[in-house]
Amino acid sequence: MQIPQIRLQTNPMKIGLNIDQPVQQIEQKAAVQSIQQPQAILEIQTTPGKLTIDQSQAREDMDLKSLSKRVDEFAQQGYQDWLAGMARRAQQGTELRHIEKGGNALAEQARQNSKGTEKQFNLGWIPSPFSVKLGYQPAEVKIEATSQKPIIDAQINRVNHTYTQGSVYVEILQKNALDIDFINLYADEIRKVKT
């Protein structure tokens, strides 16, 4: 016995997508930068140190006196000797004037005038201690520094940005279909099925 059959065969729809990807370009140029650093202004003022050595006292102790010092000493000594000589002569004149009072004034005066001064001997240091005078004035240094600000020039470049929009194209690669087959059916039955 043959059983009537209806066979259905379907074909699905096939869709194709054509995609154009978007294109984006970003270009960032580096900034142009210029930096200048002026040198600092430096001023240095130096007063040199001063060393003074006064050895005039030491030279005088060794009898190495300057000409002006010797002239002053000789003049002072001559003046003192002149005063002493005047006093001695005045005293001796007074003694001779009163010779009648007795005594041997002439012999005594001759003895005094012929007698020299007594020499004295003593230990000492030549030159004397601390006869050399030292003086020192230290050096002075004044430093003035003036800093200079840096000169910075920066130029920023804009971003170059381009964008191409993507697109999608849809196409039907295969249409959907439905096939119906009738098996083991007669024409009357097919007519009934169709109606």
XYZ file of C-alpha atoms in Angstrom:
195
model
C 0.000 0.000 0.000
C 1.320 3.368 -0.915
C 0.902 6.117 1.638
C 0.422 9.558 0.276
C 3.202 11.949 1.313
C 3.832 15.612 1.183
C 7.504 16.461 1.135
C 8.609 19.932 2.095
C 12.158 21.099 1.303
C 13.284 24.528 2.420
C 16.358 26.477 1.478
C 17.259 29.239 3.924
C 18.142 32.720 2.786
C 21.894 33.470 2.655
C 22.926 37.037 3.310
C 26.337 38.408 2.441
C 27.847 41.425 4.199
C 30.482 43.564 2.478
C 32.127 45.628 5.231
C 34.457 48.489 4.569
C 36.343 49.079 7.804
C 36.533 52.667 9.007
C 39.944 54.298 8.652
C 41.205 56.644 11.332
C 44.580 58.373 11.203
C 45.948 60.458 14.063
C 49.253 62.232 13.650
C 50.656 64.276 16.489
C 53.772 66.229 15.634
C 56.144 66.852 18.505
C 56.072 70.302 20.029
C 58.854 72.655 18.976
C 60.635 73.725 22.112
C 63.558 76.088 22.548
C 65.235 76.575 25.918
C 68.006 79.090 26.500
C 69.711 79.461 29.847
C 71.700 82.695 30.118
C 74.718 82.455 32.354
C 74.464 83.871 35.841
C 76.141 87.217 36.443
C 78.949 86.687 38.930
C 80.861 89.587 40.441
C 83.840 88.958 42.697
C 85.656 91.790 44.446
C 88.813 90.888 46.292
C 90.725 93.102 48.669
C 94.124 91.427 49.015
C 95.513 90.623 52.443
C 98.183 92.917 53.820
C 101.163 91.765 55.855
C 103.292 94.427 57.529
C 106.625 93.685 59.175
C 108.191 96.475 61.236
C 111.771 95.547 62.144
C 113.006 99.046 62.864
C 113.252 98.309 66.623
C 115.270 95.142 65.946
C 117.631 97.049 63.648
C 118.077 99.761 66.253
C 118.893 97.095 68.856
C 121.697 95.885 66.553
C 122.847 99.482 66.026
C 121.692 99.490 62.399
C 119.728 102.692 62.657
C 118.464 104.779 59.801
C 120.185 108.044 58.929
C 117.299 110.201 60.163
C 117.233 108.301 63.482
C 120.994 108.749 63.918
C 120.787 112.469 63.153
C 117.955 112.850 65.714
C 119.893 110.908 68.356
C 123.111 112.850 67.717
C 121.244 116.149 67.888
C 119.544 115.132 71.161
C 122.819 113.834 72.627
C 124.674 116.981 71.538
C 122.021 119.162 73.184
C 122.164 117.145 76.426
C 126.005 117.246 76.418
C 125.944 120.996 75.798
C 123.546 121.522 78.730
C 125.658 119.247 80.942
C 128.838 121.070 79.870
C 127.306 124.466 80.656
C 126.191 123.249 84.080
C 129.634 121.754 84.805
C 131.456 124.910 83.740
C 129.109 127.075 85.776
C 129.675 124.889 88.838
C 133.432 124.801 88.313
C 133.490 128.570 87.784
C 131.669 129.041 91.072
C 134.196 126.752 92.806
C 137.126 128.737 91.354
C 135.495 131.987 92.337
C 135.399 130.814 95.949
C 138.926 129.400 95.955
C 139.755 131.543 98.922
C 137.529 129.372 101.071
C 140.091 126.626 100.863
C 140.341 123.277 99.268
C 142.153 122.222 96.192
C 139.599 123.184 93.552
C 141.946 123.069 90.545
C 143.236 119.581 91.285
C 139.722 118.272 91.973
C 138.404 119.737 88.742
C 141.330 118.293 86.752
C 140.594 114.870 88.213
C 136.860 115.114 87.373
C 137.506 116.376 83.846
C 139.981 113.587 83.037
C 137.795 110.817 84.419
C 135.714 108.984 81.816
C 132.305 107.462 82.317
C 132.166 104.003 83.832
C 131.416 101.228 81.411
C 128.605 98.919 82.392
C 128.267 95.350 81.292
C 125.038 93.465 81.325
C 123.566 90.453 79.541
C 120.896 91.169 76.994
C 119.258 89.857 73.879
C 120.066 91.427 70.569
C 117.587 92.100 69.120
C 115.280 92.417 72.099
C 112.286 90.077 72.338
C 109.218 91.109 70.334
C 111.172 93.861 68.619
C 109.874 92.733 65.244
C 106.265 93.910 64.925
C 103.988 91.886 62.695
C 100.624 93.090 61.449
C 98.231 91.218 59.210
C 95.020 92.398 57.657
C 93.138 89.436 56.136
C 91.856 89.534 52.594
C 88.189 90.281 51.954
C 86.228 88.620 49.188
C 82.795 89.885 48.187
C 80.800 87.643 45.853
C 77.547 88.717 44.246
C 75.697 86.258 42.022
C 72.622 87.233 40.003
C 70.771 84.301 38.505
C 69.154 84.597 35.090
C 65.769 83.073 34.318
C 65.641 80.531 31.498
C 64.026 81.613 28.218
C 61.560 78.917 27.186
C 59.703 79.094 23.865
C 57.258 76.237 23.216
C 55.136 75.923 20.080
C 52.411 73.286 20.239
C 51.431 71.582 16.973
C 47.827 70.599 16.348
C 46.762 67.014 15.946
C 46.167 65.912 12.345
C 43.105 63.718 12.549
C 41.422 62.132 9.523
C 38.527 59.708 9.738
C 36.910 57.788 6.913
C 33.595 56.284 7.945
C 33.125 52.598 7.327
C 30.184 51.117 5.475
C 28.254 47.860 5.372
C 26.640 46.583 2.157
C 24.057 43.823 2.548
C 23.368 41.501 -0.368
C 21.293 38.395 -0.706
C 23.475 35.567 -1.826
C 20.676 33.009 -1.890
C 16.941 33.562 -1.671
C 14.896 31.432 0.594
C 12.811 28.782 -1.101
C 10.167 26.239 -0.199
C 9.634 23.180 -2.450
C 6.531 21.062 -1.905
C 6.319 17.590 -3.457
C 3.269 15.344 -3.400
C 3.901 11.650 -3.573
C 1.260 8.926 -4.009
C -1.575 11.349 -4.428
C -4.093 11.415 -7.195
C -5.257 14.445 -9.027
C -8.496 14.705 -7.019
C -6.660 14.538 -3.810
C -4.133 17.099 -4.982
C -6.980 19.395 -5.915
C -8.430 19.024 -2.443
C -5.113 19.728 -0.838
C -4.589 22.825 -2.959
C -8.080 24.136 -2.160
